[in-house]
PDB file of C-alpha atoms in Angstrom:
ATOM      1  CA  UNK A 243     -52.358  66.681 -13.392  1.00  0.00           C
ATOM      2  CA  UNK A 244     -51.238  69.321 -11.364  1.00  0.00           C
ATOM      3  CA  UNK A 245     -51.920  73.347 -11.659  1.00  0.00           C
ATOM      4  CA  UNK A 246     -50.276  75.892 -13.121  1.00  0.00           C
ATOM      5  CA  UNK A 247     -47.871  78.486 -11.645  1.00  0.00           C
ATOM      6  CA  UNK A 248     -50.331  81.215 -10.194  1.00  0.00           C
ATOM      7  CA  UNK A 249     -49.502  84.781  -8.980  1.00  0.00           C
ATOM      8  CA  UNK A 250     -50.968  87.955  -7.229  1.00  0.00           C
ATOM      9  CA  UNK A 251     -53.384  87.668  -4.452  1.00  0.00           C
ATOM     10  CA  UNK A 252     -55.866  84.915  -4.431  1.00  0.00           C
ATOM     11  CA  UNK A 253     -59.353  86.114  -5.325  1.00  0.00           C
ATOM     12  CA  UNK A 254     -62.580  85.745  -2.871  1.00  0.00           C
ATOM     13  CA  UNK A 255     -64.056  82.234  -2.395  1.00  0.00           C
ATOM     14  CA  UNK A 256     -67.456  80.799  -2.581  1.00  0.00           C
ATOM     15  CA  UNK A 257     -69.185  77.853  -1.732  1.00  0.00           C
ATOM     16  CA  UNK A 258     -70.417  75.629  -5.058  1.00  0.00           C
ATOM     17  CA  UNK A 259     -73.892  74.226  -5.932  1.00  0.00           C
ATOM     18  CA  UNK A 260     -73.727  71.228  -7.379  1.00  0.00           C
ATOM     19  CA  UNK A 261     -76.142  68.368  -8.504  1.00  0.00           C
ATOM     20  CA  UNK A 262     -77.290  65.538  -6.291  1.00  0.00           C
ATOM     21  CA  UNK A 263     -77.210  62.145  -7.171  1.00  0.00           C
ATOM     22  CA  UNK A 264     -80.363  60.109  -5.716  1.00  0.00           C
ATOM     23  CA  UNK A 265     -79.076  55.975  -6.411  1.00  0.00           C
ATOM     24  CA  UNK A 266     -82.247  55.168  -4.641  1.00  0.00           C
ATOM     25  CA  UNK A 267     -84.217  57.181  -7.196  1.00  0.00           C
ATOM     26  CA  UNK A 268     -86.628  54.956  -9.374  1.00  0.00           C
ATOM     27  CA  UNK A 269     -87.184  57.716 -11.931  1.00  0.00           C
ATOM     28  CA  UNK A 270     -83.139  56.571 -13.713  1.00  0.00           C
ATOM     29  CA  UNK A 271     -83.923  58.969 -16.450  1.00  0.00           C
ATOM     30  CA  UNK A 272     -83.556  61.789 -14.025  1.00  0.00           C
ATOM     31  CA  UNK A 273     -81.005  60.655 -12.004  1.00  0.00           C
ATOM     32  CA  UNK A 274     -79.142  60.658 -16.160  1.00  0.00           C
ATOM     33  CA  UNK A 275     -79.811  64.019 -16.416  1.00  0.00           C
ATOM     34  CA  UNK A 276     -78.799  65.287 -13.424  1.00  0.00           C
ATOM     35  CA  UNK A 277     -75.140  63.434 -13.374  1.00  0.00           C
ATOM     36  CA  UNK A 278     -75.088  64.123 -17.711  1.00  0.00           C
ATOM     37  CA  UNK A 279     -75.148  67.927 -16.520  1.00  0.00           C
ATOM     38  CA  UNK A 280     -72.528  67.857 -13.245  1.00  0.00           C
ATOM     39  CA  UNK A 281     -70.277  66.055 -15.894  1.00  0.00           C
ATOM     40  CA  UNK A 282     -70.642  68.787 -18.676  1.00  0.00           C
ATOM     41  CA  UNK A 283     -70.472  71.469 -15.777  1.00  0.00           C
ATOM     42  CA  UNK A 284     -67.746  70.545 -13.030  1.00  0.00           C
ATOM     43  CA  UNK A 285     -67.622  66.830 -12.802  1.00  0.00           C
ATOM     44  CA  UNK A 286     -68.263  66.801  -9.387  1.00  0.00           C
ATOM     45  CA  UNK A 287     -71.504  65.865  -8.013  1.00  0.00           C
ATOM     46  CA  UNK A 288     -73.284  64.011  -4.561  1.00  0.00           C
ATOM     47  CA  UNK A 289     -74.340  60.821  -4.360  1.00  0.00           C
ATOM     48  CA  UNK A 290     -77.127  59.737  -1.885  1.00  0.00           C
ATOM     49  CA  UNK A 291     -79.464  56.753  -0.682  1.00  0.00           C
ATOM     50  CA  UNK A 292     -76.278  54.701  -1.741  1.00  0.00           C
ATOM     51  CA  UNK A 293     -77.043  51.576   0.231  1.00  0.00           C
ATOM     52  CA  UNK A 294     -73.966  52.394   3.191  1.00  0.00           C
ATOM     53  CA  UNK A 295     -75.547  52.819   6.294  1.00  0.00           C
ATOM     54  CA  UNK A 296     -74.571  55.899   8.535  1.00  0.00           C
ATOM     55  CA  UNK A 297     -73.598  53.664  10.913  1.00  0.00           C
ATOM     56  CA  UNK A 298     -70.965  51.961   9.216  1.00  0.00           C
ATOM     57  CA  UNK A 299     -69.839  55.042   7.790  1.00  0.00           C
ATOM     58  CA  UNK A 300     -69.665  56.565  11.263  1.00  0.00           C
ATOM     59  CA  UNK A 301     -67.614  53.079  12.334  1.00  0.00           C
ATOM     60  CA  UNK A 302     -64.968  53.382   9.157  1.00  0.00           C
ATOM     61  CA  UNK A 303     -64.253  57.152  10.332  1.00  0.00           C
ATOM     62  CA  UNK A 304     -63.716  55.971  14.094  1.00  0.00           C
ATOM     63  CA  UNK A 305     -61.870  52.997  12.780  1.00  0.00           C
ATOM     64  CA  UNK A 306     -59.627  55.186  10.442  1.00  0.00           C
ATOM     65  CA  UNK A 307     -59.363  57.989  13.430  1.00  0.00           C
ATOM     66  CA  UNK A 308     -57.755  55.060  15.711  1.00  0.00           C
ATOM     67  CA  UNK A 309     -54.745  54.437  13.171  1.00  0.00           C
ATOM     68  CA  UNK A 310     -54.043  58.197  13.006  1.00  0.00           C
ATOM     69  CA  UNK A 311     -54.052  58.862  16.735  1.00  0.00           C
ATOM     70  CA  UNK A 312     -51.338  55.862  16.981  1.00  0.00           C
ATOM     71  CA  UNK A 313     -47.631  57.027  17.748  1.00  0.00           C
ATOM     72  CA  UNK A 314     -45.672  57.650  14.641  1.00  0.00           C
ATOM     73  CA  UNK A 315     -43.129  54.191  15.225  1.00  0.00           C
ATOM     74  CA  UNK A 316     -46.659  52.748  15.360  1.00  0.00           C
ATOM     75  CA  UNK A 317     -48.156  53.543  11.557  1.00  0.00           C
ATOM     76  CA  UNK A 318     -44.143  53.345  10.452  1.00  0.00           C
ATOM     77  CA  UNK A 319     -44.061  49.582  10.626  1.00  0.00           C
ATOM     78  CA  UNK A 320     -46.828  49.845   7.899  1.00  0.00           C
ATOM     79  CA  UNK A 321     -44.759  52.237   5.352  1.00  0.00           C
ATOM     80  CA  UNK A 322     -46.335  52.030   1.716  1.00  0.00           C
ATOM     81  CA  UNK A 323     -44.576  49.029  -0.211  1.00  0.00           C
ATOM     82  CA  UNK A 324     -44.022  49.617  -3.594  1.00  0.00           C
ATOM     83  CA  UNK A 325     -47.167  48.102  -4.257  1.00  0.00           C
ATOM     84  CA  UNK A 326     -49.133  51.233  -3.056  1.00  0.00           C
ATOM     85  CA  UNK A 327     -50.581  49.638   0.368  1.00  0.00           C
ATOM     86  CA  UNK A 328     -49.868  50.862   3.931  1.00  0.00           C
ATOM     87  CA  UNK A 329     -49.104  54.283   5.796  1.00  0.00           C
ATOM     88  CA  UNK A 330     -47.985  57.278   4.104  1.00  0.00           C
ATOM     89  CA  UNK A 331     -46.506  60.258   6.041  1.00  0.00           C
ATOM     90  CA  UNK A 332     -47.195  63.761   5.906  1.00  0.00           C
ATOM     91  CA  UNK A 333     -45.779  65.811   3.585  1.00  0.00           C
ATOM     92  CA  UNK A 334     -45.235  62.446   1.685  1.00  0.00           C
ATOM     93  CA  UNK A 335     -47.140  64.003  -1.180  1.00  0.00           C
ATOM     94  CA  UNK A 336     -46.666  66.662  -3.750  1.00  0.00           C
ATOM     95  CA  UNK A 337     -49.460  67.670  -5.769  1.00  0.00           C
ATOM     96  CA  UNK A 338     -48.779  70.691  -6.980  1.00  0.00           C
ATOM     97  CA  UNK A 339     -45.007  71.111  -7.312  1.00  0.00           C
ATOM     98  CA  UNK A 340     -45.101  74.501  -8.890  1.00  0.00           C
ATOM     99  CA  UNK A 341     -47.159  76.568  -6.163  1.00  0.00           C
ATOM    100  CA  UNK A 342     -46.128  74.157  -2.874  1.00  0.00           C
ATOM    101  CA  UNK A 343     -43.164  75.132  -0.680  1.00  0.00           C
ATOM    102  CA  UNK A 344     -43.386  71.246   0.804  1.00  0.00           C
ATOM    103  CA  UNK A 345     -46.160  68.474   0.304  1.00  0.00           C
ATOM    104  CA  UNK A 346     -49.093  68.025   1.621  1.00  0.00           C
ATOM    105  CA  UNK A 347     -50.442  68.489   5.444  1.00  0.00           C
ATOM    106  CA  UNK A 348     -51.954  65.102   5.887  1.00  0.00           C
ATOM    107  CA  UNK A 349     -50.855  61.524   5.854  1.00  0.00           C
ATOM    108  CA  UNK A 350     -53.263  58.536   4.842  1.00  0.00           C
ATOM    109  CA  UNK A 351     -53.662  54.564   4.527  1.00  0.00           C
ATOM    110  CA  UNK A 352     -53.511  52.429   1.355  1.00  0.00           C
ATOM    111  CA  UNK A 353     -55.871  50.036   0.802  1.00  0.00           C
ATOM    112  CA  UNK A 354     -56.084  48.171  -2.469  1.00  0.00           C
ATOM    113  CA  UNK A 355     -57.638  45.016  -4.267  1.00  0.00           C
ATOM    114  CA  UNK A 356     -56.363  42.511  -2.040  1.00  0.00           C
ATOM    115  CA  UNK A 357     -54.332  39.191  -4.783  1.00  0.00           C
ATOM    116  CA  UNK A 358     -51.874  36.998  -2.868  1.00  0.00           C
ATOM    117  CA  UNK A 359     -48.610  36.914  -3.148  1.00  0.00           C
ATOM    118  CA  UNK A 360     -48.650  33.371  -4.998  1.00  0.00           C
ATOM    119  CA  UNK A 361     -51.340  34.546  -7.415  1.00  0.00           C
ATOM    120  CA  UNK A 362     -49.479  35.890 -10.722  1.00  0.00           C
ATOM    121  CA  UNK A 363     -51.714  38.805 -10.754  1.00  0.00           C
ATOM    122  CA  UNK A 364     -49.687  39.882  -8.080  1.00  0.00           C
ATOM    123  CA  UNK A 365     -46.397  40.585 -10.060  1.00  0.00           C
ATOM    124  CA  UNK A 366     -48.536  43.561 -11.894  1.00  0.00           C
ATOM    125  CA  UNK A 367     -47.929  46.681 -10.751  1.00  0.00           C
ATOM    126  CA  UNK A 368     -50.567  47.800  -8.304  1.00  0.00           C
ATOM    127  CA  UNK A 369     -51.203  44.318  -7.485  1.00  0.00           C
ATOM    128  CA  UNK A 370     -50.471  42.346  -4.396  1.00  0.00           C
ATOM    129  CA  UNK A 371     -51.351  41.999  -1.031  1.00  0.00           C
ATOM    130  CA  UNK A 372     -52.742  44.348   1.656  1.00  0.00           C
ATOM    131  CA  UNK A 373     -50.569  45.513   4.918  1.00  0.00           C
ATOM    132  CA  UNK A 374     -52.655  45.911   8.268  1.00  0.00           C
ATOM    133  CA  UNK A 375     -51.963  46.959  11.791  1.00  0.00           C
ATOM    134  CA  UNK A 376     -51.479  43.759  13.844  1.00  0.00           C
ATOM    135  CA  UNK A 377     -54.720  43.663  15.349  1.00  0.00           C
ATOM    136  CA  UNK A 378     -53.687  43.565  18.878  1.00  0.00           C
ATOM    137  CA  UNK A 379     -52.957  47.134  18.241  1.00  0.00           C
ATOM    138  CA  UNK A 380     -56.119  47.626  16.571  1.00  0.00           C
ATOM    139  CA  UNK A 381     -58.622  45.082  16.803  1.00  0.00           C
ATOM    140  CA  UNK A 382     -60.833  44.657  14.137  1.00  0.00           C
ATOM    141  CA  UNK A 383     -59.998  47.212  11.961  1.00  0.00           C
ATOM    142  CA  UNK A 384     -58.600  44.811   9.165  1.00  0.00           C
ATOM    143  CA  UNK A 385     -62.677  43.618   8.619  1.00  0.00           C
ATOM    144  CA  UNK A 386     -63.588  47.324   9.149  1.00  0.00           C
ATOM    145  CA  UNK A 387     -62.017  47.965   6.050  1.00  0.00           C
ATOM    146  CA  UNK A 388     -62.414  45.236   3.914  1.00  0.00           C
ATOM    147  CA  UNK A 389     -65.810  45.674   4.466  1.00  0.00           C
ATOM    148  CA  UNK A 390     -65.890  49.308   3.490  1.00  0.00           C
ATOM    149  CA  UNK A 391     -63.285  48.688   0.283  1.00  0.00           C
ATOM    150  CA  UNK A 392     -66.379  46.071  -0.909  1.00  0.00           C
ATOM    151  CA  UNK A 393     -69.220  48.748   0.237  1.00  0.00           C
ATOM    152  CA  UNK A 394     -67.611  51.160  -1.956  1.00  0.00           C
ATOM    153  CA  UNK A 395     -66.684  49.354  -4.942  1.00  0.00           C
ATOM    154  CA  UNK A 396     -70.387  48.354  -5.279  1.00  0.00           C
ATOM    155  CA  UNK A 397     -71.193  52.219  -4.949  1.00  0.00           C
ATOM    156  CA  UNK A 398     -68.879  52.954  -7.777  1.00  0.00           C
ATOM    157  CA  UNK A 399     -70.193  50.319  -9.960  1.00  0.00           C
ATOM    158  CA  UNK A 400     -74.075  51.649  -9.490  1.00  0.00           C
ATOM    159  CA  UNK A 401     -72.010  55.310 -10.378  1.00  0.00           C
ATOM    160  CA  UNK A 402     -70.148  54.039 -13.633  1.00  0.00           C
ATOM    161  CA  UNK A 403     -74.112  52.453 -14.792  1.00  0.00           C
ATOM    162  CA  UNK A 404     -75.695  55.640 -14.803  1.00  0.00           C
ATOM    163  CA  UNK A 405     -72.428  57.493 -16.021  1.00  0.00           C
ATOM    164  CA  UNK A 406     -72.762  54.913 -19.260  1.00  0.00           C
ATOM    165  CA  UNK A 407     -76.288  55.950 -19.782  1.00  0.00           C
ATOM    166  CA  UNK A 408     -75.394  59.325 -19.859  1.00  0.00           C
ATOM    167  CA  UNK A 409     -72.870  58.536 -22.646  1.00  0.00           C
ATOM    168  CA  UNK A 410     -75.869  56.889 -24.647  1.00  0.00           C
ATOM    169  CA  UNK A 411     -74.177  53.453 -23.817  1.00  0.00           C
ATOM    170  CA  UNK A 412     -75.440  49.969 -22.905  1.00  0.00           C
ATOM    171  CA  UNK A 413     -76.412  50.287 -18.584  1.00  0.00           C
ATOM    172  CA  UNK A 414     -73.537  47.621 -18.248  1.00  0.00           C
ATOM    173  CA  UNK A 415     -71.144  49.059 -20.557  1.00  0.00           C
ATOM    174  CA  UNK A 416     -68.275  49.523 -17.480  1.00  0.00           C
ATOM    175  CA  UNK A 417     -69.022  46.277 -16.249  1.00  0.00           C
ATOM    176  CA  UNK A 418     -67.891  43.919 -18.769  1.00  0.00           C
ATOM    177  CA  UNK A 419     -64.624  42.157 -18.444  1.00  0.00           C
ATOM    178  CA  UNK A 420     -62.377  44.377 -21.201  1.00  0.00           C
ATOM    179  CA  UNK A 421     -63.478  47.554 -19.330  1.00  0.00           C
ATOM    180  CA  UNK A 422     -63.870  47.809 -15.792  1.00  0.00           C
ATOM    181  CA  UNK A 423     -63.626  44.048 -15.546  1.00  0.00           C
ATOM    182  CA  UNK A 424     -60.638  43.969 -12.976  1.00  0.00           C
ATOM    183  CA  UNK A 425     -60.608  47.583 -11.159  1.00  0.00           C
ATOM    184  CA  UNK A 426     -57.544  48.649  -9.907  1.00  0.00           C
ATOM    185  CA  UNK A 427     -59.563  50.144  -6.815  1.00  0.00           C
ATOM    186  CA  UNK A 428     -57.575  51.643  -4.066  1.00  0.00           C
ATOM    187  CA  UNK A 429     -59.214  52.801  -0.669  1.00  0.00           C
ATOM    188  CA  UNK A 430     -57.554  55.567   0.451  1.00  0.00           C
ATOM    189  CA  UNK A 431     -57.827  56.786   4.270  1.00  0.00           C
ATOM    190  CA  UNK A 432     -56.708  60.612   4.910  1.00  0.00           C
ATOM    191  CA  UNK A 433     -55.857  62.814   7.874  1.00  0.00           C
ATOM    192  CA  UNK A 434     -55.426  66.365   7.526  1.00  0.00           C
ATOM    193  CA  UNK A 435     -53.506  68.131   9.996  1.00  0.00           C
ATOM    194  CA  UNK A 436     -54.994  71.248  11.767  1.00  0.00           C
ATOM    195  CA  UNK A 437     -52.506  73.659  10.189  1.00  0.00           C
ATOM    196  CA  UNK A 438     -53.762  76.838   8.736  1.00  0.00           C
ATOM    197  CA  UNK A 439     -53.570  76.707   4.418  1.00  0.00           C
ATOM    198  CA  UNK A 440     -52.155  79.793   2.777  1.00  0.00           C
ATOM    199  CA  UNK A 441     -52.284  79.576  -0.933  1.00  0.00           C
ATOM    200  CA  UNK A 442     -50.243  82.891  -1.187  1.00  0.00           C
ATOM    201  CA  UNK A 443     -47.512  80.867   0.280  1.00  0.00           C
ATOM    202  CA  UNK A 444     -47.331  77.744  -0.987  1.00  0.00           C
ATOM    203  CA  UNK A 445     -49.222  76.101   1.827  1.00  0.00           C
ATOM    204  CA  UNK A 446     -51.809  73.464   1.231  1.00  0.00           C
ATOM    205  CA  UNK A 447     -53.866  70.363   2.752  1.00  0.00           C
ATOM    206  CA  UNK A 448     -53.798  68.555  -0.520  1.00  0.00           C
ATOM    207  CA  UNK A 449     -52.302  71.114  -3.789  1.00  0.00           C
ATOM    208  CA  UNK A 450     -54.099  71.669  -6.875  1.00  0.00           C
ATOM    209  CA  UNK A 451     -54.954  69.012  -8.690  1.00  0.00           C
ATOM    210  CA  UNK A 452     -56.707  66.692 -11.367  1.00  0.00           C
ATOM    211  CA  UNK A 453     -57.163  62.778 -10.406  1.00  0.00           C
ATOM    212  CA  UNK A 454     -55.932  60.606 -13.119  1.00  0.00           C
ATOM    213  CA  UNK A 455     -58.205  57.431 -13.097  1.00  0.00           C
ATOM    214  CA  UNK A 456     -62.038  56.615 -13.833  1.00  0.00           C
ATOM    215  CA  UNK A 457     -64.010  58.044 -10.711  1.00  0.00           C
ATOM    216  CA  UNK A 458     -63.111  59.307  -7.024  1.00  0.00           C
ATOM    217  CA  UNK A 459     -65.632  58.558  -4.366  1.00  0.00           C
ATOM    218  CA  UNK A 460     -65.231  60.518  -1.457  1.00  0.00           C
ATOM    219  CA  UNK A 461     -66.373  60.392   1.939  1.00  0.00           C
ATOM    220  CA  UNK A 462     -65.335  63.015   4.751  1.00  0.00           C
ATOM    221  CA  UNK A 463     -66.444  64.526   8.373  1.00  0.00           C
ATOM    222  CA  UNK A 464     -68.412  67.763   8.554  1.00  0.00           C
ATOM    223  CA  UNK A 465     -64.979  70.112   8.215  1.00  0.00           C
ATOM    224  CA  UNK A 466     -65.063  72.169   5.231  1.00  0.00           C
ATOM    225  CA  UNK A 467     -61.640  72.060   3.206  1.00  0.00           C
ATOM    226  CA  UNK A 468     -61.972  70.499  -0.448  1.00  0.00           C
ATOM    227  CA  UNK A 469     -62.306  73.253  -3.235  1.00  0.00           C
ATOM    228  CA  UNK A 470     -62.873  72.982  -6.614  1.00  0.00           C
ATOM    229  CA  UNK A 471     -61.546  75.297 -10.200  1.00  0.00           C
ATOM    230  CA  UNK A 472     -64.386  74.855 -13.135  1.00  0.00           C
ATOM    231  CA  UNK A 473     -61.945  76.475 -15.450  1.00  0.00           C
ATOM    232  CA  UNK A 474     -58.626  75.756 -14.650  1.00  0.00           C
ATOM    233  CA  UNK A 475     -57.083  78.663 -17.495  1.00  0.00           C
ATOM    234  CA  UNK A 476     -58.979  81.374 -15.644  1.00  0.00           C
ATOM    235  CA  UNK A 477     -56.616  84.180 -14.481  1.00  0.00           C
ATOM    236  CA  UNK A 478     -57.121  84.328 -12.092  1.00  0.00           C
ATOM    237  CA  UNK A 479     -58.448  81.051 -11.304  1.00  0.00           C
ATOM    238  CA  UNK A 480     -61.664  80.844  -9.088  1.00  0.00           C
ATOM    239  CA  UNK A 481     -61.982  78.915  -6.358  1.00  0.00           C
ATOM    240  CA  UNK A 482     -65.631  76.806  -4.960  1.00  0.00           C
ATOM    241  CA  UNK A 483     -65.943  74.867  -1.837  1.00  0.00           C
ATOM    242  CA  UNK A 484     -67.904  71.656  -1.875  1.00  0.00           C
ATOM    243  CA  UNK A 485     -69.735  72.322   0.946  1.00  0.00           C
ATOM    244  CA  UNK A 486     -70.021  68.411   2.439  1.00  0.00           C
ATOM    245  CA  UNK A 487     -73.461  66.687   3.404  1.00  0.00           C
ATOM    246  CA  UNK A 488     -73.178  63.769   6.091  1.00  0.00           C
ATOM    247  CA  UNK A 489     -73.435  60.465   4.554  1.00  0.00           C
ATOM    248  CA  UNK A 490     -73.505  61.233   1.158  1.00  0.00           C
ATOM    249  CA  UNK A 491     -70.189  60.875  -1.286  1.00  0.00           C
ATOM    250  CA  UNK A 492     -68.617  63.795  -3.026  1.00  0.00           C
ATOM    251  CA  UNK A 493     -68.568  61.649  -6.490  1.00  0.00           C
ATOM    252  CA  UNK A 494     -65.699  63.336  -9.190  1.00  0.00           C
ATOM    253  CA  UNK A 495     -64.825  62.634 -12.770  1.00  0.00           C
ATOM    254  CA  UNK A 496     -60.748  61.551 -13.247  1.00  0.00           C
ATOM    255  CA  UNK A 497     -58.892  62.412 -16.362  1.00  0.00           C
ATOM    256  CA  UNK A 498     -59.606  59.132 -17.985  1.00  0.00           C
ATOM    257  CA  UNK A 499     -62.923  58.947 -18.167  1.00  0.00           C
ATOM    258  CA  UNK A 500     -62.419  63.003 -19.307  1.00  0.00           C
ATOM    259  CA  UNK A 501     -60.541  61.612 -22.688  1.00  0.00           C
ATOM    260  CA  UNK A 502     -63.054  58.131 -23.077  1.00  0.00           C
ATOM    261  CA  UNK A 503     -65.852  60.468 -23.264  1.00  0.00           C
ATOM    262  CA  UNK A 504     -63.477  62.948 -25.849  1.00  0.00           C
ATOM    263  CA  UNK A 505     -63.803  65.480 -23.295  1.00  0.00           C
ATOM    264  CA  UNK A 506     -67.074  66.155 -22.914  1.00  0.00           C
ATOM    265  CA  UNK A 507     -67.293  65.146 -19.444  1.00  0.00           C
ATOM    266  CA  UNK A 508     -64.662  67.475 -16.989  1.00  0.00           C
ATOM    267  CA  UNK A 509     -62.346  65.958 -14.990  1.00  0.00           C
ATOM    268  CA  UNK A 510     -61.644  69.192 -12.641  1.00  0.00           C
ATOM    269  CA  UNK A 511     -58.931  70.910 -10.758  1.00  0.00           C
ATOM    270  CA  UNK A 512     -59.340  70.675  -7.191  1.00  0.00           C
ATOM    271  CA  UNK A 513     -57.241  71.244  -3.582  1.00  0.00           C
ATOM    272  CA  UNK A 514     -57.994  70.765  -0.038  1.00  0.00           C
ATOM    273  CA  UNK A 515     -56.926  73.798   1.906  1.00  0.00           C
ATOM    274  CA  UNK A 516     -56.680  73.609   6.240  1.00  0.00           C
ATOM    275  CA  UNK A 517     -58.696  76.154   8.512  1.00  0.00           C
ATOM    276  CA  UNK A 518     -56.937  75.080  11.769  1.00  0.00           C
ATOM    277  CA  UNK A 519     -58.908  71.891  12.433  1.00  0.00           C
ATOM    278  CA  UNK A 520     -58.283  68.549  11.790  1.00  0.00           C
ATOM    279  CA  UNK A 521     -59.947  67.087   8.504  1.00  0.00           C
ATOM    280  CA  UNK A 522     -60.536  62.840   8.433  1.00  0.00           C
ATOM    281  CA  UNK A 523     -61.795  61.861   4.888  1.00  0.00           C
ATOM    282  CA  UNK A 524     -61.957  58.566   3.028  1.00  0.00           C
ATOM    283  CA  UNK A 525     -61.416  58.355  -0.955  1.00  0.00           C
ATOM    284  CA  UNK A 526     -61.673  55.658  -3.311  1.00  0.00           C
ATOM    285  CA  UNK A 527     -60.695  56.155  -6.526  1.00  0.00           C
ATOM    286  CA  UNK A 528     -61.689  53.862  -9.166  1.00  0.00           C
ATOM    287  CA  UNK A 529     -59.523  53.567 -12.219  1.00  0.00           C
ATOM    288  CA  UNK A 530     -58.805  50.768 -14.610  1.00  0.00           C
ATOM    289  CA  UNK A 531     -55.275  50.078 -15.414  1.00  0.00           C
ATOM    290  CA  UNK A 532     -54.999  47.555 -17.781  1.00  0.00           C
ATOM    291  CA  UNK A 533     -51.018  46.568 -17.275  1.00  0.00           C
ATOM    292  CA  UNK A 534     -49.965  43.788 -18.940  1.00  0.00           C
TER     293      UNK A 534
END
């Protein structure tokens, strides 16, 4: 969902506090509350202790720094399909067609639910099979990820449990087979140039924006960038950083699990913008498509 047209000078930032999700917490009534009040506030909260070790986290971002240092003829031999996996080019996206002068500064990697050509799952949309590097040009990076897409997942389905209890439903509620029973789960590497942003004209990393499915994990390196709107009618609007912490995930609510909930959770406007240095992050949105 992308922002509105803004004008005049864009007011002073500041850097958010938000709640902190601890999935290694025994006490599951508080970790309820604290996620039932990031929902109601800004749908964006941390989540620690999420079984990931550092060091594989540290290994994906090395892994997905690799692809992104190859030469451009390199990544274009693994263009996006129209299936949604492979390389994307920057400036291949436009978030936020009324304020940006061209797409985004960064390019990224598709990564999705991997169903084999000769499966008939595969003639859904969103469905099909993976493209990789050959790995004599980078070895090991195929299990690198797969690994990481399964890591995830399982993060996101520990999330979607304790986001069911705070809707007073059954723990398991996302996990049966009419719900969440066949994710469309895409992993999403991203590389963010080191340009400078300039919001007054039209410049972005990633333009404002809401994310349309179920939940967004996010991973990223130490650079500051992402910013968040609470109220998106503001005028003028006010813009948060989310200030990120090393091995946790930046967890935020999409716009469909905004309308199952009838709005009572926030699915939030948010942008990346570039201070000059280059900005490596891994998402993985998790959104249920249903397409028949």
């Amino acid at each position: 969902m992308a922002n509105q047209k803004q004008s005049g000078p864009e007011p002073p930032i500041k850097v958010s506090t938000i709640n902190c999700i601890d999935l290694s917490n025994p006490d599951i009534g508080e970790s309820v509350a604290l996620l039932k009040q990031a929902c109601l506030d800004c749908g964006f909260f941390y989540v620690v202790n999420h079984g990931i070790s550092q060091e594989f986290m540290d290994e994906v971002f090395a892994q997905s720094k690799k692809f992104f240092y190859l030469p451009l003829n390199e990544k274009l031999k693994v263009l996006r399909n129209e299936k949604h996996r492979g390389y994307t080019p920057m400036f291949d996206k436009v978030l936020d067609p009324d304020n940006q002068v061209h797409g985004d500064y960064k390019e990224g990697y598709y990564i999705g639910v991997d169903v084999p050509e000769n499966d008939p799952e595969s003639e859904k949309p969103f469905n099909g099979p993976n493209v990789w590097p050959a790995d004599g040009v980078l070895p090991g990076w195929r299990q690198t990820m797969e690994k990481f897409h399964h890591e995830a997942l399982e993060v996101g389905k520990a999330v979607s449990r304790i986001i069911a209890l705070a809707l007073d439903l059954e723990v398991d509620f996302f996990d049966k087979p009419e719900v969440l029973g066949k994710p469309i789960a895409t992993l999403r590497l991203l590389h963010y140039e080191d340009q400078f942003s300039d919001p007054a004209k039209g410049i972005y990393g990633a333009g404002a924006h809401s994310d349309f499915g179920f939940i967004t994990l996010l991973a990223t390196d130490d650079v500051m960038g992402l910013q968040i709107c609470k109220d998106k009618d503001a005028k003028p609007q006010i813009w948060e950083y989310v200030t990120p912490i090393k091995g946790a995930f930046i967890v935020n609510l999409g716009d469909m699990l905004e309308r199952w909930s009838n709005c009572m959770f926030k699915s939030t406007l948010h942008r990346v913008l570039g201070n000059g240095q280059d900005r490596y992050s891994v998402l993985r949105p998790f959104a249920v498509f249903m397409i028949d």
